[in-house]
Amino acid sequence: MQNSEVFILAIESSCDDTAAAVLHNDKVLSNVVANQLIHNQYGGVVPELASRAHQQNIVPVIDAALRKANVQKEQLSAIAFTQGPGLMGSLLVGTSFSKSLSIALKIPLIAVNHMHAHILAHFIEEEGFDKPEFPFLALTISGGHTQIVKVKGFFDMEIIGETTDDAVGEAFDKSAKILGLPYPGGPLIDKYANLGNPKAFTFTKPKVPGLDFSFSGLKTAILYFIQKNKLENPNFIEENLNDICASIQHTIIEILMDKLKLAVKETGITQIAIGGGVSANSGIRTRLKESEGRYGWKTFIPKFEYTTDNAAMIGIVGYQKYLSNRFETSAVVSKARIQF
Ligand code: KG4
Ligand code: ZN
């Protein structure tokens, strides 16, 4: 039974973004994210600095989310927070804050798996965005994960393929680093790729059995390719940046699409939903949309602000858990690794 007056405050602090959102049932009233720019100068997330920044940001971010939503703390029905997976020091900040606030406000506490949230972000009520029907396949692609998940229900999911080494976001970021681009390099590769020829250079695709992925070989291949070409022409990167980015992105998209096609063949499921930071990639979005006509798939691409790490996606899982009374006691703990 749907309770029509559910207000969820959601808190996400698994990595380097401090985020808070307020949902009224399945509608997002506010979605605030504080990015931690401090990591850019180190070429990757520094866990110690991330947890400190979360401590600084968490109160203003939650305050901003409540004010933007025009919701008083006393109106909240429950607090949902990211339990894991993620960086332990970062998770602890959101978990401890959520516990304290739930005790202070005497409202239930809901623990959310970050990866479930990337998948269930598709169930946020948004004009112009359809929701998938169960069962569907979810491709979750982020800086920490690359998974194909068979989603049979809100709380019934099965990983049918995943990376055996680097995540696809890491493949983008590490390739970008080889090219001398700042962190996070994924969005920059996307930007330059749009101006280049995807067939200019060829990188061998890894041979991984079944639905699993591997990206570490690609990174090494790109490193050797750049080193070799720079020996012949020290300006090789500068002179070919767009083509190199387009070729790298093309190879990564091919790897993802090959496995998706196999997953569809093996499961017979043709509804495909993507989630995770890398699903912001314009090339992936275009290829998926094309697959509707080409293979008869129905694809679901979330609104941009719900693809990268955000708290609205934590809130929608919180709402579903609220409806089915899946609450935690204050003994709940953060989990850097978490059972799917
Ligand atoms: O989901 P997310 O925000 O954080 C994690 O949970 O990891 O994903 C971040 C990842 C980074 O690796 C970033 O480079 C990548 O998503 N990313 C992109 C794009 N936007 C973000 N990769 C390729 N193209 C993009 N447009
Ligand atoms: Zn994420």
Coordinates of C-alpha atoms and ligand atoms in Angstrom, one line a residue:
M1 CA 0.0 0.0 0.0
Q2 CA 1.4 3.4 -1.0
N3 CA 1.6 6.0 1.7
S4 CA 1.1 9.3 -0.1
E5 CA 3.0 11.4 2.4
V6 CA 6.4 9.9 2.6
F7 CA 9.3 12.3 2.9
I8 CA 12.8 10.8 2.7
L9 CA 16.0 12.6 3.5
A10 CA 18.8 10.7 1.6
I11 CA 22.5 11.0 2.3
E12 CA 25.3 9.7 0.0
S13 CA 29.0 9.8 1.0
S14 CA 30.5 6.7 -0.5
C15 CA 33.4 8.3 -2.4
D16 CA 34.3 11.9 -3.1
D17 CA 30.9 13.6 -3.4
T18 CA 28.9 14.7 -0.4
A19 CA 25.2 14.6 -1.5
A20 CA 21.8 15.0 0.1
A21 CA 18.3 14.8 -1.4
V22 CA 14.7 15.1 -0.2
L23 CA 12.1 13.0 -1.9
H24 CA 8.3 13.2 -1.6
N25 CA 7.3 9.6 -2.4
D26 CA 9.1 8.9 -5.7
K27 CA 9.5 12.6 -6.7
V28 CA 12.7 14.4 -6.1
L29 CA 12.2 17.8 -4.3
S30 CA 15.9 18.6 -4.0
N31 CA 19.2 17.0 -5.1
V32 CA 22.3 18.7 -3.8
V33 CA 25.9 17.5 -4.5
A34 CA 29.1 19.1 -3.2
N35 CA 32.0 17.9 -5.4
Q36 CA 35.4 17.7 -3.8
L37 CA 37.7 19.4 -6.1
I38 CA 40.7 18.9 -3.8
H39 CA 41.4 15.5 -5.4
N40 CA 41.9 16.8 -8.9
Q41 CA 45.5 17.9 -8.1
Y42 CA 46.4 14.4 -7.0
G43 CA 45.1 12.7 -10.1
G44 CA 42.6 10.5 -8.1
V45 CA 40.6 10.3 -5.0
V46 CA 42.6 10.6 -1.8
P47 CA 40.5 8.7 0.9
E48 CA 41.8 10.6 3.9
L49 CA 41.0 14.0 2.2
A50 CA 37.6 12.7 1.1
S51 CA 36.5 11.8 4.6
R52 CA 37.6 15.2 6.0
A53 CA 35.8 17.0 3.2
H54 CA 32.6 15.0 3.9
Q55 CA 32.8 16.1 7.5
Q56 CA 33.0 19.7 6.4
N57 CA 30.3 19.5 3.8
I58 CA 27.7 17.2 5.3
V59 CA 25.8 19.8 7.4
P60 CA 25.6 22.5 4.8
V61 CA 24.7 20.1 2.1
I62 CA 21.8 18.6 4.1
D63 CA 20.7 22.0 5.2
A64 CA 20.6 23.1 1.5
A65 CA 18.7 20.0 0.5
L66 CA 16.0 20.6 3.2
R67 CA 15.7 24.3 2.4
K68 CA 15.5 23.7 -1.4
A69 CA 12.8 21.1 -0.9
N70 CA 11.0 23.5 1.5
V71 CA 10.7 20.6 4.0
Q72 CA 11.1 20.9 7.7
K73 CA 13.1 18.2 9.6
E74 CA 9.9 17.4 11.6
Q75 CA 8.1 16.4 8.4
L76 CA 10.6 13.7 7.5
S77 CA 9.4 10.1 7.5
A78 CA 12.8 8.4 7.4
I79 CA 16.5 8.8 6.7
A80 CA 18.2 6.8 4.0
F81 CA 22.0 6.6 3.7
T82 CA 24.6 4.8 1.7
Q83 CA 25.9 1.8 3.6
G84 CA 28.4 0.7 1.0
P85 CA 30.2 -0.1 -1.1
G86 CA 32.7 2.7 -1.0
L87 CA 35.6 4.2 0.9
M88 CA 35.3 3.3 4.6
G89 CA 36.2 6.7 6.0
S90 CA 33.8 8.4 3.6
L91 CA 30.9 6.0 4.4
L92 CA 31.4 6.4 8.1
V93 CA 30.6 10.1 7.9
G94 CA 27.2 9.6 6.2
T95 CA 26.4 6.6 8.3
S96 CA 27.2 8.2 11.7
F97 CA 25.4 11.4 10.8
S98 CA 22.3 9.5 9.6
K99 CA 22.1 7.4 12.7
S100 CA 22.4 10.5 15.0
L101 CA 19.7 12.3 13.1
S102 CA 17.3 9.4 13.1
I103 CA 17.7 9.1 16.8
A104 CA 17.2 12.8 17.3
L105 CA 14.2 13.0 15.1
K106 CA 12.8 9.5 16.3
I107 CA 12.3 8.3 12.7
P108 CA 13.4 5.1 10.9
L109 CA 16.8 4.5 9.4
I110 CA 17.2 2.9 6.0
A111 CA 20.5 1.5 4.7
V112 CA 21.0 1.6 0.9
N113 CA 23.4 -0.3 -1.3
H114 CA 25.1 2.3 -3.6
M115 CA 25.0 -0.1 -6.6
H116 CA 21.3 -0.9 -6.1
A117 CA 20.7 2.8 -6.1
H118 CA 22.5 3.4 -9.4
I119 CA 20.1 0.8 -10.9
L120 CA 16.9 1.9 -9.2
A121 CA 17.5 5.6 -10.1
H122 CA 15.3 4.7 -13.1
F123 CA 12.3 4.6 -10.8
I124 CA 12.5 8.3 -9.8
E125 CA 9.3 9.9 -11.2
E126 CA 10.5 12.3 -13.9
E127 CA 8.6 13.9 -16.7
G128 CA 9.7 12.5 -20.0
F129 CA 11.5 9.4 -18.5
D130 CA 9.9 5.9 -18.7
K131 CA 10.5 3.4 -16.0
P132 CA 11.7 -0.1 -17.0
E133 CA 9.6 -3.1 -16.2
F134 CA 10.9 -6.2 -14.3
P135 CA 12.8 -8.1 -15.4
F136 CA 15.4 -5.9 -17.1
L137 CA 19.1 -5.8 -17.6
A138 CA 21.1 -3.1 -15.9
L139 CA 24.6 -2.1 -17.0
T140 CA 26.2 -0.2 -14.1
I141 CA 29.3 1.6 -15.2
S142 CA 31.2 3.8 -12.8
G143 CA 34.6 4.6 -11.5
G144 CA 34.4 1.7 -9.1
H145 CA 32.2 -0.9 -10.9
T146 CA 31.3 -2.5 -14.2
Q147 CA 28.4 -4.9 -13.9
I148 CA 25.6 -6.5 -15.8
V149 CA 22.8 -7.1 -13.5
K150 CA 19.6 -9.1 -14.0
V151 CA 17.0 -7.1 -12.1
K152 CA 13.9 -9.2 -11.3
G153 CA 12.4 -6.9 -8.6
F154 CA 13.3 -3.9 -6.4
F155 CA 15.2 -6.2 -4.0
D156 CA 15.8 -9.2 -6.3
M157 CA 18.9 -8.7 -8.4
E158 CA 21.6 -11.0 -9.7
I159 CA 25.0 -10.0 -11.1
I160 CA 25.5 -11.9 -14.3
G161 CA 28.7 -10.2 -15.4
E162 CA 31.4 -8.0 -13.9
T163 CA 34.9 -6.7 -14.4
T164 CA 37.7 -9.0 -13.4
D165 CA 40.1 -6.0 -12.9
D166 CA 39.6 -2.3 -13.6
A167 CA 36.2 -0.6 -13.8
V168 CA 35.2 1.1 -17.0
G169 CA 35.5 4.5 -15.4
E170 CA 39.1 3.7 -14.4
A171 CA 39.7 2.7 -18.0
F172 CA 38.6 6.2 -19.0
D173 CA 40.5 7.9 -16.2
K174 CA 43.7 6.0 -16.6
S175 CA 43.7 6.4 -20.3
A176 CA 43.2 10.1 -19.8
K177 CA 46.1 10.2 -17.4
I178 CA 48.4 8.6 -20.0
L179 CA 47.4 11.4 -22.3
G180 CA 48.3 14.0 -19.7
L181 CA 44.7 15.0 -19.0
P182 CA 43.5 15.9 -15.5
Y183 CA 41.4 13.7 -13.2
P184 CA 38.6 12.7 -13.7
G185 CA 39.5 12.2 -17.4
G186 CA 36.3 10.4 -18.5
P187 CA 34.3 13.6 -19.4
L188 CA 37.3 15.0 -21.2
I189 CA 37.8 11.9 -23.3
D190 CA 34.1 12.2 -24.2
K191 CA 34.5 15.8 -25.2
Y192 CA 37.6 15.3 -27.4
A193 CA 36.1 12.0 -28.8
N194 CA 33.2 14.0 -30.3
L195 CA 35.7 15.9 -32.5
G196 CA 37.8 12.8 -33.6
N197 CA 37.7 9.8 -35.8
P198 CA 36.8 6.6 -33.8
K199 CA 38.5 4.4 -36.5
A200 CA 41.7 6.3 -36.6
F201 CA 43.6 3.9 -34.3
T202 CA 42.8 0.3 -33.3
F203 CA 43.2 -1.2 -29.9
T204 CA 42.7 -4.9 -29.4
K205 CA 39.6 -5.9 -27.4
P206 CA 40.2 -8.3 -24.5
K207 CA 39.1 -11.9 -24.8
V208 CA 37.2 -12.6 -21.6
P209 CA 34.8 -15.5 -21.4
G210 CA 31.1 -15.1 -20.7
L211 CA 29.7 -11.9 -19.5
D212 CA 32.7 -10.7 -17.5
F213 CA 34.8 -7.7 -18.5
S214 CA 38.5 -6.8 -18.4
F215 CA 40.0 -3.3 -18.9
S216 CA 43.5 -3.5 -17.6
G217 CA 44.9 -4.9 -20.8
L218 CA 43.4 -2.0 -22.8
K219 CA 45.1 0.5 -20.5
T220 CA 48.5 -1.2 -21.0
A221 CA 47.9 -1.3 -24.8
I222 CA 47.2 2.4 -24.8
L223 CA 50.3 3.1 -22.7
Y224 CA 52.6 1.2 -25.1
F225 CA 50.9 2.7 -28.1
I226 CA 51.5 6.2 -26.8
Q227 CA 55.1 5.5 -25.8
K228 CA 55.9 4.0 -29.2
N229 CA 54.4 6.9 -31.1
K230 CA 55.9 9.6 -28.9
L231 CA 59.4 8.1 -29.7
E232 CA 58.7 8.9 -33.4
N233 CA 56.9 12.1 -32.8
P234 CA 57.1 13.9 -29.4
N235 CA 54.0 15.9 -30.3
F236 CA 52.0 12.8 -31.2
I237 CA 49.4 13.3 -28.4
E238 CA 48.8 17.0 -29.1
E239 CA 48.5 16.5 -32.8
N240 CA 46.2 13.5 -32.5
L241 CA 44.3 14.1 -29.3
N242 CA 40.8 14.0 -30.7
D243 CA 41.4 10.9 -32.8
I244 CA 43.1 9.1 -29.9
C245 CA 40.2 9.9 -27.6
A246 CA 37.6 8.9 -30.2
S247 CA 39.4 5.6 -30.8
I248 CA 39.8 4.8 -27.1
Q249 CA 36.1 5.6 -26.4
H250 CA 35.0 3.6 -29.5
T251 CA 37.0 0.5 -28.2
I252 CA 35.4 0.8 -24.7
I253 CA 31.9 1.1 -26.2
E254 CA 32.5 -1.9 -28.4
I255 CA 33.6 -3.9 -25.3
L256 CA 30.4 -2.9 -23.4
M257 CA 28.1 -3.5 -26.4
D258 CA 29.6 -6.9 -27.2
K259 CA 28.8 -8.1 -23.6
L260 CA 25.4 -6.5 -23.6
K261 CA 24.5 -8.3 -26.8
L262 CA 25.6 -11.6 -25.3
A263 CA 23.6 -10.9 -22.1
V264 CA 20.5 -10.2 -24.2
K265 CA 21.1 -13.4 -26.1
E266 CA 21.6 -15.5 -22.9
T267 CA 18.6 -14.0 -20.9
G268 CA 16.2 -13.2 -23.7
I269 CA 15.6 -9.8 -21.9
T270 CA 15.6 -6.8 -24.2
Q271 CA 15.0 -4.0 -21.8
I272 CA 18.4 -2.4 -20.9
A273 CA 18.9 0.3 -18.3
I274 CA 22.2 2.0 -17.7
G275 CA 23.5 3.7 -14.6
G276 CA 26.7 5.0 -12.9
G277 CA 28.9 7.9 -13.8
V278 CA 30.1 6.5 -17.1
S279 CA 26.6 6.4 -18.4
A280 CA 26.9 10.2 -18.8
N281 CA 29.2 9.4 -21.8
S282 CA 27.6 10.8 -25.0
G283 CA 29.0 8.0 -27.2
I284 CA 27.5 5.3 -25.0
R285 CA 24.2 7.1 -24.9
T286 CA 24.1 7.4 -28.7
R287 CA 25.0 3.7 -29.2
L288 CA 22.3 2.6 -26.8
K289 CA 19.7 4.7 -28.5
E290 CA 20.7 3.3 -31.9
S291 CA 20.4 -0.2 -30.5
E292 CA 16.6 0.3 -30.2
G293 CA 16.2 0.4 -34.0
R294 CA 19.1 -2.0 -34.7
Y295 CA 18.3 -4.8 -32.2
G296 CA 14.8 -4.0 -31.1
W297 CA 15.9 -3.2 -27.5
K298 CA 14.2 -0.8 -25.3
T299 CA 16.8 1.3 -23.5
F300 CA 16.6 3.5 -20.4
I301 CA 19.0 6.3 -19.8
P302 CA 18.5 8.2 -16.6
K303 CA 18.4 12.0 -16.3
F304 CA 22.0 13.3 -16.3
E305 CA 22.0 14.4 -12.6
Y306 CA 21.0 10.9 -11.6
T307 CA 23.8 9.1 -13.4
T308 CA 26.9 10.3 -11.5
D309 CA 26.9 9.9 -7.7
N310 CA 23.9 11.6 -6.1
A311 CA 21.6 11.2 -3.2
A312 CA 18.3 11.2 -5.1
M313 CA 19.1 7.6 -6.2
I314 CA 19.6 6.7 -2.5
G315 CA 16.3 8.3 -1.8
I316 CA 14.3 6.3 -4.3
V317 CA 15.7 3.0 -2.8
G318 CA 14.9 4.5 0.6
Y319 CA 11.3 5.1 -0.5
Q320 CA 10.9 1.5 -1.7
K321 CA 12.4 0.2 1.5
Y322 CA 10.1 2.4 3.5
L323 CA 7.1 1.0 1.8
S324 CA 8.2 -2.5 2.6
N325 CA 9.4 -1.7 6.2
R326 CA 13.0 -2.5 5.6
F327 CA 14.5 -0.5 8.5
E328 CA 17.8 -0.7 10.5
T329 CA 18.6 -0.4 14.1
S330 CA 21.3 2.1 15.2
A331 CA 23.7 -0.9 15.4
V332 CA 23.9 -0.8 11.6
V333 CA 27.5 -0.4 10.3
S334 CA 29.1 0.9 7.0
K335 CA 30.5 -1.7 4.7
A336 CA 33.3 -0.9 2.2
R337 CA 32.3 -4.2 0.5
I338 CA 28.8 -5.2 0.6
Q339 CA 26.8 -8.3 -0.4
F340 CA 24.9 -7.5 -3.6
Ligands
KG4_1 O1 29.3 6.9 -10.5 P1 30.4 7.8 -10.4 O2 30.1 9.3 -10.3 O3 31.3 7.5 -9.1 C1 31.6 6.2 -8.8 O4 30.8 5.6 -8.1 O5 32.7 5.7 -9.3 O6 31.4 7.6 -11.6 C2 32.6 8.4 -11.8 C3 33.2 7.9 -13.1 C4 34.6 8.5 -13.3 O7 35.5 7.5 -13.7 C5 34.4 9.5 -14.5 O8 35.6 9.6 -15.3 C6 33.3 8.8 -15.2 O9 32.5 8.3 -14.2 N1 32.6 9.7 -16.2 C7 32.7 9.6 -17.5 C8 31.9 10.6 -18.0 N2 31.4 11.3 -17.0 C9 31.8 10.7 -15.8 N3 33.3 8.7 -18.3 C10 33.2 8.8 -19.6 N4 32.4 9.8 -20.2 C11 31.8 10.7 -19.4 N5 31.1 11.7 -20.0
ZN2 ZN 28.6 5.5 -8.1

